[in-house]
Amino acid sequence: MNDALPRTGFFRSRILTTLVLWITFPLFLLQPSQGYGASRAPVWGPRGLVATVSPAASEVGASILRQGGNAADAAVAVGFALAVTWPAAGNLGGGGFALVRSQDGKSNFIDYRETAPAAADKNFYLDAKGEIIPGASTRGFRAIATPGTVAGMALLHKKYGKLPWKKVIEPARRLAVEGFIVDQSFVSMLESHKERLEKFPVSRRIFLKNGKDLKVGDRFVQTDLGWSLTQIQKSGESAFYSGTIAKRMVAAIKKGGGVITLDDLKNYKAVERAPLEGRYKNYQILTAPPPSSGGALLLAMLGMLEKDDVQALGFGSAAYNHLLVETMKRAFADRSEWFGDPDFVQNPLKKFLAPDYLAKRRANINMSKATPSQEIKPGDFSDKESQDTTHYTIVDAQGMIISNTYTLNGSFGSGVTAEGTGILMNNEMDDFSSKPGSPNMYGLLQSDRNAIAPKKRPLSSMTPTIVLEGGKPILALGSPGGPTIINSVFQVTLNTLALGMDIQTAIDAPKLHHQWMPDRILSEPWGVNPDTKKIMQSMGHNFGDRSFHFGDVQAVLYDKERKQWSGGSDSRHGGSVAVE
Ligand code: GLY
């Protein structure tokens, strides 16, 4: 015992603590039985909520709502703000998908995925011997696809926004020009991708300060990006696709050996598509159609488990994990063969999502033994019919919801910042199949349907999703993480809808990932206990050597008891939910 301890005070405080515990103990008994198995409680909002990876960007969204903007205005403001405060994935030089559900009950899907430049074809990344040129589709100027983000944000604003364009761009412009104080998450993000940025002088100057690394508490000003945002604020998307920014970008890309031309930029169009719709038990699911594979796989996996009582298996048990992993393997096997840009190839969605096909897939799962991936073949529908990315979810007081996932593909994309613009460029070309049968950056095998062709959109895994019950939205979510996106969204959906977890617990609960090939399970640190792992190994499952955290889910869930929305945000990258 430490004799210097103020003993009287110490005992007094012990007595007080005991009294407080006795008095409040019955209150604990009156709380809902579950409590939070989470890093923090969900955030409730009687009006709007904004969940993003970056607290500064979440606050931008909430402040737009407070100024009378709707969820679309906030989504546009956040989209531009994340390009400043979360440059690993927030972007102007990338692309993505926005799933919209407006207060009138209508839904829409804005596809602003990047497209292949006119000069790229299916052999673009192959050498004279037909072999893949290592790194060509992932780093540097030839990895860049024609960006879609600015067109996507402009379309979202034109169709749904209430506030003037200038007003929604202003917070991002100010964050770039005046700078913001960097926190630990920001510094860690830069540290872990230093090698990528170092190779490109403009990126090195801006993000690595030519070797004088940013420290926690430093103010980070991005003058060139501030210039670009000012042009976009003044002239709209035309500044980016044909005006001053376009000219600077094309000059920088040409100098670096890339192939994107002014025509590629001028020809780029964001498009509207019907969201993919499906059901799980009593819920209606709205999610991403092709060129994403994410929505289709989500619906297929939920469909395979339609009749299972997953709660009875027990979250995290060997049987529960086994069932989920076997489901993932089967869905990803089909992904390897059947999906691509719907403007170029047919996606056999009807057959892939047919209840009898999914029931057959489910019936083929042996509950006591893992099926080796080699033995799982993609289904036969032949009679013709990325860290990365970031997601944000916004709900406003009128009930409009925007579930938006956008990306540069790899963290900091191609690593290239176009000189004079401060704009980091994507490496989305790697989401194409450079050579059918050869894995891409994420180890995904893909078919000829996803081969490169001019103006084609690469197949994506992004899965912005909105779930309705009785016609009313109750859950909206999405995640980054390449193919792990699909399984993160799948598991958080099950955690909430089938297991009844609150939104923060559902996000924090450890996740598993299997993508058919390679035949191994990825798990999160401390995510599978050793006994469970042993049981699963004895069933024939292989685990990857390393565990690491994946996904970064940002979500809102309607709280029926409180009659208001609750927001959750993966705290491991420092994300936050801001309240209107
Ligand atoms: N770039 C990651 C994806 O779209 O799947």
Coordinates of C-alpha atoms and ligand atoms in Angstrom, one line a residue:
M1 CA 0.0 0.0 0.0
N2 CA 1.2 3.5 -0.7
D3 CA 1.5 5.2 2.7
A4 CA 1.3 8.7 1.1
L5 CA -2.3 7.9 0.2
P6 CA -4.8 10.3 1.8
R7 CA -6.4 7.5 3.7
T8 CA -9.4 9.4 5.1
G9 CA -10.4 10.7 1.7
F10 CA -9.7 7.3 0.2
F11 CA -12.1 5.6 2.6
R12 CA -14.7 8.4 2.3
S13 CA -14.7 8.0 -1.5
R14 CA -14.9 4.2 -1.2
I15 CA -18.1 4.6 1.0
L16 CA -19.5 7.1 -1.4
T17 CA -18.8 4.8 -4.4
T18 CA -20.5 1.9 -2.6
L19 CA -23.5 4.0 -1.8
V20 CA -23.8 5.3 -5.3
L21 CA -23.6 1.7 -6.7
W22 CA -26.3 0.4 -4.3
I23 CA -28.6 3.3 -5.1
T24 CA -28.1 3.0 -8.9
F25 CA -27.9 -0.7 -9.1
P26 CA -31.6 -1.3 -9.6
L27 CA -31.5 1.3 -12.4
F28 CA -29.1 -0.9 -14.3
L29 CA -31.7 -3.7 -14.0
L30 CA -34.3 -1.4 -15.6
Q31 CA -32.2 -0.7 -18.7
P32 CA -32.9 -2.8 -21.8
S33 CA -31.2 -6.1 -21.3
Q34 CA -28.6 -5.8 -24.0
G35 CA -26.4 -2.8 -23.2
Y36 CA -23.7 -1.9 -25.7
G37 CA -21.0 -4.3 -26.7
A38 CA -19.5 -1.3 -28.5
S39 CA -16.7 1.2 -28.4
R40 CA -19.2 3.9 -27.6
A41 CA -22.9 4.4 -27.6
P42 CA -24.7 5.2 -30.8
V43 CA -25.5 8.8 -31.5
W44 CA -29.2 9.7 -31.5
G45 CA -30.6 12.7 -33.4
P46 CA -34.1 14.0 -33.3
R47 CA -33.4 15.7 -36.7
G48 CA -30.6 14.8 -39.1
L49 CA -27.4 12.7 -38.7
V50 CA -24.2 12.6 -40.6
A51 CA -21.8 9.6 -40.3
T52 CA -18.4 9.9 -42.0
V53 CA -14.8 8.8 -41.4
S54 CA -13.7 12.4 -40.6
P55 CA -15.1 14.4 -37.7
A56 CA -14.5 17.7 -39.7
A57 CA -16.4 16.4 -42.7
S58 CA -19.3 15.1 -40.4
E59 CA -19.5 18.6 -38.9
V60 CA -19.6 20.1 -42.4
G61 CA -22.6 17.9 -43.3
A62 CA -24.4 18.7 -40.0
S63 CA -23.8 22.5 -40.5
I64 CA -25.3 22.3 -44.0
L65 CA -28.4 20.7 -42.5
R66 CA -28.6 23.3 -39.8
Q67 CA -28.5 26.0 -42.6
G68 CA -31.7 24.5 -44.1
G69 CA -30.0 22.2 -46.6
N70 CA -31.3 18.7 -47.1
A71 CA -29.4 15.3 -47.1
A72 CA -28.4 15.9 -50.7
D73 CA -26.9 19.3 -50.0
A74 CA -25.1 17.8 -47.0
A75 CA -23.9 14.8 -49.1
V76 CA -22.4 17.1 -51.7
A77 CA -20.7 19.3 -49.1
V78 CA -19.3 16.2 -47.4
G79 CA -18.2 14.7 -50.7
F80 CA -16.0 17.8 -51.3
A81 CA -14.9 18.1 -47.7
L82 CA -13.6 14.6 -47.5
A83 CA -11.5 15.3 -50.5
V84 CA -9.7 17.8 -48.2
T85 CA -9.8 16.1 -44.8
W86 CA -9.5 12.4 -45.8
P87 CA -7.3 12.4 -48.9
A88 CA -6.7 8.6 -48.8
A89 CA -10.2 8.1 -50.2
G90 CA -12.2 11.3 -50.2
N91 CA -11.7 12.7 -53.6
L92 CA -12.3 14.8 -56.7
G93 CA -10.2 12.5 -58.8
G94 CA -12.1 9.3 -58.3
G95 CA -15.6 8.0 -58.5
G96 CA -18.4 6.3 -56.7
F97 CA -22.1 5.6 -56.2
A98 CA -24.8 7.5 -54.3
L99 CA -28.0 5.7 -53.4
V100 CA -30.8 8.2 -52.7
R101 CA -34.1 7.7 -51.0
S102 CA -36.1 10.9 -51.0
Q103 CA -38.9 11.8 -48.7
D104 CA -41.5 11.1 -51.3
G105 CA -40.6 7.5 -51.2
K106 CA -38.7 7.4 -54.5
S107 CA -35.3 6.0 -54.8
N108 CA -32.4 6.6 -57.3
F109 CA -28.9 5.4 -57.8
I110 CA -26.4 7.9 -59.2
D111 CA -23.5 6.1 -60.8
Y112 CA -20.4 8.3 -61.1
R113 CA -18.0 5.4 -61.4
E114 CA -14.8 6.3 -63.4
T115 CA -14.5 5.1 -67.0
A116 CA -11.6 3.7 -69.0
P117 CA -10.0 6.3 -71.2
A118 CA -10.5 6.0 -75.0
A119 CA -6.9 4.8 -75.5
A120 CA -7.2 1.8 -73.1
D121 CA -8.1 -1.6 -74.3
K122 CA -8.1 -5.2 -72.9
N123 CA -4.3 -5.5 -73.5
F124 CA -3.5 -2.1 -71.9
Y125 CA -1.6 -3.7 -69.0
L126 CA 0.0 -6.6 -70.8
D127 CA 3.6 -6.7 -72.2
A128 CA 4.6 -8.1 -75.6
K129 CA 4.5 -11.6 -74.2
G130 CA 0.9 -11.1 -72.9
E131 CA 2.0 -11.0 -69.3
I132 CA 0.8 -8.3 -66.8
I133 CA 3.2 -5.4 -66.3
P134 CA 3.6 -5.4 -62.5
G135 CA 2.2 -2.3 -60.9
A136 CA 1.1 -0.6 -64.1
S137 CA -2.6 -0.7 -63.2
T138 CA -2.1 0.3 -59.6
R139 CA 0.6 3.1 -59.5
G140 CA 1.3 6.2 -61.5
F141 CA -0.3 7.9 -64.4
R142 CA -1.3 4.9 -66.6
A143 CA -3.4 3.6 -63.7
I144 CA -5.8 6.5 -63.8
A145 CA -9.4 6.1 -65.1
T146 CA -11.5 9.2 -66.1
P147 CA -12.8 10.6 -62.8
G148 CA -16.5 10.8 -62.1
T149 CA -16.9 12.4 -58.6
V150 CA -17.4 16.0 -59.6
A151 CA -20.0 15.0 -62.2
G152 CA -21.7 12.8 -59.6
M153 CA -21.8 15.5 -57.0
A154 CA -23.2 18.0 -59.5
L155 CA -25.9 15.6 -60.6
L156 CA -26.9 14.8 -57.0
H157 CA -27.1 18.5 -56.3
K158 CA -29.0 19.4 -59.5
K159 CA -31.6 16.7 -58.9
Y160 CA -32.1 17.0 -55.2
G161 CA -30.3 20.0 -53.7
K162 CA -32.0 23.0 -52.1
L163 CA -29.1 25.3 -51.2
P164 CA -27.0 27.1 -53.8
W165 CA -24.0 25.2 -55.3
K166 CA -21.6 27.9 -54.1
K167 CA -22.8 27.5 -50.5
V168 CA -22.3 23.7 -50.4
I169 CA -18.8 23.9 -51.8
E170 CA -17.7 26.7 -49.5
P171 CA -16.9 24.6 -46.4
A172 CA -14.5 22.4 -48.4
R173 CA -12.9 25.3 -50.1
R174 CA -12.3 26.9 -46.7
L175 CA -10.9 23.7 -45.2
A176 CA -8.4 23.6 -48.1
V177 CA -7.4 27.3 -48.1
E178 CA -7.4 27.9 -44.3
G179 CA -6.3 24.4 -43.4
F180 CA -7.3 22.2 -40.5
I181 CA -5.6 20.7 -37.5
V182 CA -4.5 17.1 -38.2
D183 CA -5.3 14.4 -35.7
Q184 CA -3.7 11.0 -35.0
S185 CA -5.9 9.2 -37.6
F186 CA -4.8 11.6 -40.3
V187 CA -1.1 11.3 -39.4
S188 CA -1.3 7.5 -39.3
M189 CA -3.1 7.4 -42.7
L190 CA -0.2 9.4 -44.2
E191 CA 2.5 7.3 -42.4
S192 CA 1.1 4.0 -43.7
H193 CA 1.1 5.2 -47.3
K194 CA 4.3 7.2 -47.4
E195 CA 5.9 4.8 -49.8
R196 CA 3.2 5.3 -52.4
L197 CA 3.2 9.1 -52.1
E198 CA 7.0 9.5 -52.0
K199 CA 7.4 8.4 -55.6
F200 CA 5.6 11.3 -57.1
P201 CA 7.1 14.8 -56.5
V202 CA 3.8 16.7 -56.3
S203 CA 2.3 14.3 -53.9
R204 CA 5.6 14.3 -51.9
R205 CA 5.5 18.1 -51.7
I206 CA 1.9 18.4 -50.6
F207 CA 1.3 15.4 -48.4
L208 CA 4.8 14.6 -47.1
K209 CA 6.0 18.2 -46.9
N210 CA 9.1 17.1 -48.8
G211 CA 10.2 15.0 -45.8
K212 CA 9.1 17.4 -43.0
D213 CA 6.2 15.1 -42.0
L214 CA 3.0 16.4 -40.6
K215 CA 2.6 15.9 -36.8
V216 CA -0.5 15.7 -34.7
G217 CA -1.7 19.3 -34.0
D218 CA -0.1 20.8 -37.2
R219 CA -2.3 22.8 -39.5
F220 CA -2.5 21.3 -43.0
V221 CA -3.2 23.9 -45.8
Q222 CA -3.8 22.7 -49.4
T223 CA -3.4 25.8 -51.6
D224 CA -3.6 24.0 -55.0
L225 CA -6.7 22.0 -54.0
G226 CA -8.2 25.3 -52.7
W227 CA -7.7 26.7 -56.2
S228 CA -9.5 23.8 -57.8
L229 CA -12.4 24.0 -55.4
T230 CA -12.7 27.7 -56.1
Q231 CA -12.9 27.0 -59.8
I232 CA -15.6 24.3 -59.2
Q233 CA -17.4 26.7 -56.9
K234 CA -17.5 29.4 -59.5
S235 CA -18.0 27.4 -62.7
G236 CA -19.5 24.1 -61.6
E237 CA -18.5 20.8 -63.1
S238 CA -17.4 22.4 -66.4
A239 CA -14.3 23.7 -64.6
F240 CA -13.3 20.1 -64.0
Y241 CA -14.3 18.5 -67.3
S242 CA -13.5 21.1 -69.9
G243 CA -12.2 24.3 -68.1
T244 CA -9.1 25.3 -66.3
I245 CA -8.8 22.3 -64.1
A246 CA -9.2 19.9 -67.0
K247 CA -6.4 21.6 -68.9
R248 CA -4.0 21.3 -65.9
M249 CA -5.0 17.7 -65.2
V250 CA -4.5 16.6 -68.8
A251 CA -1.1 18.4 -69.1
A252 CA 0.1 16.7 -65.9
I253 CA -1.1 13.3 -66.9
K254 CA 0.5 13.6 -70.4
K255 CA 3.8 14.7 -68.8
G256 CA 3.7 11.6 -66.5
G257 CA 3.0 9.1 -69.4
G258 CA -0.8 8.7 -68.9
V259 CA -3.4 8.6 -71.6
I260 CA -6.4 10.6 -70.4
T261 CA -7.3 13.4 -72.9
L262 CA -9.5 16.4 -72.8
D263 CA -12.0 14.4 -74.9
D264 CA -12.1 11.7 -72.2
L265 CA -13.0 14.3 -69.6
K266 CA -15.5 16.1 -71.9
N267 CA -17.3 12.8 -72.7
Y268 CA -17.6 11.7 -69.1
K269 CA -21.2 11.4 -67.8
A270 CA -22.6 10.4 -64.4
V271 CA -25.7 8.3 -65.0
E272 CA -28.9 7.4 -63.1
R273 CA -29.8 3.8 -62.7
A274 CA -32.6 1.9 -60.9
P275 CA -31.3 0.7 -57.5
L276 CA -31.2 -3.1 -57.2
E277 CA -34.1 -4.3 -55.0
G278 CA -34.5 -7.4 -53.0
R279 CA -35.9 -8.8 -49.8
Y280 CA -34.6 -10.4 -46.6
K281 CA -37.3 -11.7 -44.4
N282 CA -39.7 -8.7 -43.8
Y283 CA -37.2 -6.2 -45.1
Q284 CA -36.9 -4.5 -48.4
I285 CA -33.3 -3.9 -49.5
L286 CA -32.3 -1.1 -51.9
T287 CA -28.7 -1.5 -53.0
A288 CA -26.1 -1.0 -55.7
P289 CA -26.8 -2.5 -59.1
P290 CA -24.0 -3.2 -61.7
P291 CA -21.4 -1.9 -62.4
S292 CA -21.1 -2.8 -58.7
S293 CA -21.2 -6.5 -57.8
G294 CA -21.8 -5.4 -54.2
G295 CA -25.6 -5.2 -54.1
A296 CA -26.1 -8.4 -56.1
L297 CA -23.8 -10.3 -53.7
L298 CA -25.4 -8.8 -50.7
L299 CA -28.8 -9.9 -51.8
A300 CA -27.5 -13.3 -52.8
M301 CA -25.9 -13.9 -49.4
L302 CA -29.0 -12.7 -47.5
G303 CA -31.1 -14.8 -49.8
M304 CA -29.1 -17.9 -49.0
L305 CA -29.7 -17.3 -45.3
E306 CA -33.3 -16.5 -45.7
K307 CA -34.5 -19.6 -43.9
D308 CA -31.7 -19.8 -41.3
D309 CA -32.2 -18.8 -37.7
V310 CA -28.7 -17.3 -37.4
Q311 CA -29.5 -16.0 -33.9
A312 CA -29.9 -19.5 -32.7
L313 CA -26.4 -20.4 -33.9
G314 CA -25.0 -17.7 -31.7
F315 CA -22.9 -14.8 -33.0
G316 CA -19.2 -15.7 -33.4
S317 CA -19.8 -19.4 -32.7
A318 CA -18.0 -21.9 -35.0
A319 CA -21.3 -22.8 -36.6
Y320 CA -22.3 -19.2 -37.2
N321 CA -18.9 -18.3 -38.7
H322 CA -18.9 -21.4 -40.8
L323 CA -22.3 -20.7 -42.3
L324 CA -21.3 -17.1 -43.1
V325 CA -18.0 -18.0 -44.7
E326 CA -19.5 -20.8 -46.8
T327 CA -22.2 -18.3 -48.0
M328 CA -19.5 -15.8 -48.9
K329 CA -17.5 -18.3 -50.9
R330 CA -20.4 -19.2 -53.1
A331 CA -21.4 -15.7 -53.8
F332 CA -17.8 -14.6 -54.6
A333 CA -17.4 -17.6 -56.9
D334 CA -20.2 -16.2 -59.0
R335 CA -18.7 -12.7 -58.9
S336 CA -15.6 -14.1 -60.5
E337 CA -17.5 -15.0 -63.6
W338 CA -20.6 -13.1 -64.2
F339 CA -20.4 -9.4 -63.6
G340 CA -19.3 -6.3 -65.5
D341 CA -20.5 -2.8 -66.7
P342 CA -24.2 -3.3 -67.7
D343 CA -23.7 -0.8 -70.6
F344 CA -21.3 -3.4 -72.1
V345 CA -22.2 -6.8 -70.9
Q346 CA -25.3 -8.6 -69.6
N347 CA -25.4 -9.3 -65.9
P348 CA -27.5 -12.4 -65.2
L349 CA -29.1 -10.9 -62.1
K350 CA -32.4 -12.6 -62.4
K351 CA -30.9 -16.0 -62.4
F352 CA -28.2 -15.2 -59.8
L353 CA -30.9 -13.9 -57.4
A354 CA -33.6 -16.5 -58.2
P355 CA -34.8 -18.0 -54.9
D356 CA -34.5 -21.6 -56.2
Y357 CA -30.9 -21.0 -57.2
L358 CA -30.0 -19.5 -53.9
A359 CA -31.8 -22.3 -52.0
K360 CA -29.7 -24.8 -54.0
R361 CA -26.6 -22.9 -53.2
R362 CA -27.6 -23.0 -49.5
A363 CA -28.5 -26.7 -49.6
N364 CA -25.0 -27.4 -50.9
I365 CA -23.4 -26.0 -47.6
N366 CA -22.4 -28.9 -45.4
M367 CA -22.8 -27.6 -41.8
S368 CA -20.0 -29.8 -40.5
K369 CA -17.4 -29.4 -43.2
A370 CA -15.9 -26.6 -45.2
T371 CA -16.2 -27.0 -48.9
P372 CA -12.8 -26.3 -50.5
S373 CA -13.0 -23.3 -52.9
Q374 CA -11.7 -25.4 -55.7
E375 CA -14.9 -27.5 -55.5
I376 CA -17.2 -24.5 -55.6
K377 CA -17.7 -23.5 -59.2
P378 CA -19.4 -20.3 -60.4
G379 CA -23.1 -21.1 -61.2
D380 CA -24.0 -21.6 -64.8
F381 CA -26.2 -18.8 -66.1
S382 CA -24.9 -19.1 -69.6
D383 CA -28.1 -19.3 -71.6
K384 CA -27.8 -15.6 -72.1
E385 CA -29.7 -13.5 -70.1
S386 CA -10.5 -1.4 -52.2
Q387 CA -7.6 1.1 -48.1
D388 CA -9.3 2.5 -50.5
T389 CA -12.7 3.8 -50.4
T390 CA -14.9 5.8 -48.0
H391 CA -18.5 5.7 -47.2
Y392 CA -20.8 8.2 -45.6
T393 CA -24.5 8.1 -44.6
I394 CA -26.7 11.1 -44.1
V395 CA -30.4 11.3 -43.0
D396 CA -32.2 14.6 -42.8
A397 CA -35.2 15.7 -40.7
Q398 CA -37.6 15.2 -43.6
G399 CA -36.5 11.6 -44.1
M400 CA -34.3 11.9 -47.2
I401 CA -31.3 9.5 -47.0
I402 CA -28.1 9.5 -49.0
S403 CA -25.9 6.4 -48.7
N404 CA -22.7 7.3 -50.7
T405 CA -19.6 5.3 -51.3
Y406 CA -16.8 6.8 -53.3
T407 CA -13.2 6.0 -53.9
L408 CA -9.7 6.5 -55.4
N409 CA -9.5 2.7 -55.3
G410 CA -6.2 2.1 -53.4
S411 CA -5.4 4.5 -50.6
F412 CA -4.3 7.8 -52.2
G413 CA -5.2 6.1 -55.5
S414 CA -2.4 6.0 -58.1
G415 CA -0.3 8.1 -55.7
V416 CA -0.3 10.8 -58.4
T417 CA -1.4 14.4 -57.7
A418 CA -2.0 16.4 -60.9
E419 CA 0.3 19.3 -60.8
G420 CA -1.2 22.7 -60.1
T421 CA -4.6 21.2 -59.0
G422 CA -3.9 19.5 -55.6
I423 CA -6.1 16.6 -57.0
L424 CA -5.1 13.1 -56.2
M425 CA -5.9 10.7 -59.1
N426 CA -7.5 7.3 -58.8
N427 CA -6.0 3.9 -59.8
E428 CA -9.5 2.5 -60.6
M429 CA -8.2 0.8 -63.8
D430 CA -7.0 -2.0 -61.5
D431 CA -10.6 -2.9 -60.8
F432 CA -10.8 -4.1 -64.4
S433 CA -9.6 -7.6 -65.2
S434 CA -6.1 -6.8 -66.7
K435 CA -5.9 -10.5 -67.8
P436 CA -8.8 -12.8 -67.1
G437 CA -7.7 -15.5 -64.5
S438 CA -5.0 -13.2 -63.0
P439 CA -5.8 -11.7 -59.6
N440 CA -6.1 -7.9 -59.2
M441 CA -4.7 -5.8 -56.3
Y442 CA -7.4 -7.4 -54.0
G443 CA -6.7 -10.9 -55.1
L444 CA -10.0 -11.0 -57.0
L445 CA -10.3 -13.2 -60.0
Q446 CA -12.5 -11.7 -62.8
S447 CA -13.7 -12.7 -66.2
D448 CA -13.6 -11.2 -69.7
R449 CA -16.9 -9.5 -68.9
N450 CA -14.8 -7.1 -66.8
A451 CA -12.1 -6.6 -69.5
I452 CA -11.0 -3.1 -70.3
A453 CA -12.7 -1.3 -73.1
P454 CA -12.9 2.5 -73.9
K455 CA -15.5 4.3 -71.7
K456 CA -16.3 1.1 -69.8
R457 CA -16.8 1.2 -66.0
P458 CA -14.8 -1.2 -64.0
L459 CA -16.6 -3.7 -61.8
S460 CA -16.9 -2.5 -58.3
S461 CA -17.7 -4.0 -54.9
M462 CA -19.1 -0.8 -53.4
T463 CA -22.4 -1.5 -51.7
P464 CA -24.3 1.6 -50.5
T465 CA -27.5 0.2 -49.1
I466 CA -30.8 1.3 -47.6
V467 CA -33.2 -1.1 -45.9
L468 CA -36.9 -0.5 -45.5
E469 CA -39.5 -2.1 -43.3
G470 CA -43.2 -1.6 -44.0
G471 CA -42.1 0.9 -46.7
K472 CA -40.2 3.1 -44.3
P473 CA -36.4 3.4 -44.2
I474 CA -34.9 1.8 -41.1
L475 CA -31.2 1.3 -41.9
A476 CA -28.7 2.9 -44.3
L477 CA -25.1 1.8 -44.5
G478 CA -21.9 1.2 -46.6
S479 CA -18.2 0.7 -46.2
P480 CA -14.8 0.9 -47.9
G481 CA -12.5 -2.0 -48.3
G482 CA -12.5 -3.5 -51.9
P483 CA -14.2 -6.9 -51.7
T484 CA -14.4 -6.8 -47.9
I485 CA -17.0 -4.0 -48.5
I486 CA -19.6 -6.6 -49.5
N487 CA -18.9 -8.8 -46.5
S488 CA -18.8 -5.8 -44.1
V489 CA -22.2 -4.6 -45.3
F490 CA -23.5 -8.2 -45.2
Q491 CA -22.5 -8.7 -41.6
V492 CA -23.6 -5.3 -40.2
T493 CA -27.0 -5.9 -42.0
L494 CA -27.3 -9.3 -40.3
N495 CA -26.1 -7.9 -37.0
T496 CA -28.9 -5.4 -36.9
L497 CA -31.7 -7.1 -38.7
A498 CA -31.2 -10.7 -37.6
L499 CA -29.4 -10.3 -34.3
G500 CA -30.9 -7.1 -33.0
M501 CA -27.6 -5.3 -32.3
D502 CA -27.7 -1.5 -31.9
I503 CA -25.9 0.3 -34.7
Q504 CA -22.6 0.9 -33.0
T505 CA -22.3 -2.6 -31.6
A506 CA -23.1 -4.0 -35.1
I507 CA -20.3 -2.0 -36.6
D508 CA -17.8 -2.8 -33.8
A509 CA -18.6 -6.6 -33.8
P510 CA -15.6 -8.4 -35.3
K511 CA -16.1 -9.4 -39.0
L512 CA -14.9 -12.2 -41.2
H513 CA -14.0 -12.1 -44.9
H514 CA -13.8 -14.9 -47.5
Q515 CA -13.8 -14.1 -51.2
W516 CA -13.8 -17.7 -52.6
M517 CA -10.2 -17.4 -54.0
P518 CA -7.7 -17.4 -52.3
D519 CA -9.3 -20.1 -50.1
R520 CA -8.7 -18.5 -46.7
I521 CA -10.6 -16.6 -44.1
L522 CA -9.5 -13.1 -43.1
S523 CA -10.3 -12.2 -39.6
E524 CA -9.9 -9.1 -37.5
P525 CA -7.5 -8.8 -34.5
W526 CA -9.0 -10.6 -31.5
G527 CA -12.0 -11.4 -33.7
V528 CA -12.0 -15.2 -33.5
N529 CA -11.2 -16.9 -30.2
P530 CA -8.6 -19.8 -30.4
D531 CA -11.2 -22.5 -29.4
T532 CA -13.5 -21.4 -32.2
K533 CA -10.6 -21.2 -34.6
K534 CA -9.6 -24.8 -33.8
I535 CA -13.1 -26.1 -34.3
M536 CA -13.3 -24.3 -37.7
Q537 CA -9.9 -25.6 -38.7
S538 CA -11.0 -29.1 -37.9
M539 CA -13.9 -28.5 -40.2
G540 CA -11.5 -27.7 -43.0
H541 CA -11.3 -23.9 -42.9
N542 CA -8.0 -22.1 -43.6
F543 CA -7.2 -18.8 -41.9
G544 CA -4.9 -16.1 -43.3
D545 CA -1.6 -15.7 -41.5
R546 CA -2.4 -12.2 -40.5
S547 CA -5.4 -10.6 -39.0
F548 CA -6.2 -6.9 -39.7
H549 CA -9.1 -4.7 -39.4
F550 CA -11.2 -4.1 -42.5
G551 CA -14.2 -2.1 -43.4
D552 CA -15.1 1.3 -42.0
V553 CA -18.9 1.2 -41.8
Q554 CA -20.8 4.5 -41.5
A555 CA -24.5 3.9 -40.8
V556 CA -27.8 5.0 -39.4
L557 CA -30.4 2.8 -37.9
Y558 CA -33.9 3.8 -36.9
D559 CA -34.5 3.3 -33.2
K560 CA -38.1 2.2 -32.9
E561 CA -38.2 2.8 -29.1
R562 CA -36.9 6.3 -29.2
K563 CA -38.6 7.0 -32.5
Q564 CA -35.5 8.6 -33.9
W565 CA -32.5 7.8 -35.9
S566 CA -29.3 6.5 -34.3
G567 CA -25.9 6.8 -36.0
G568 CA -22.8 4.6 -35.7
S569 CA -19.4 5.1 -37.1
D570 CA -16.4 2.7 -37.1
S571 CA -14.1 4.5 -34.6
R572 CA -10.9 2.7 -35.7
H573 CA -10.2 5.4 -38.3
G574 CA -11.5 8.1 -36.0
G575 CA -14.9 8.5 -37.7
S576 CA -17.8 10.3 -36.1
V577 CA -21.5 11.0 -36.2
A578 CA -22.5 14.6 -36.2
V579 CA -26.0 15.8 -35.2
E580 CA -28.0 18.5 -37.0
Ligands
GLY1 N1 -12.3 0.3 -55.9 C1 -13.0 -0.6 -55.1 C2 -14.3 -1.0 -55.6 O1 -14.9 -0.3 -56.3 O2 -14.7 -2.1 -55.4

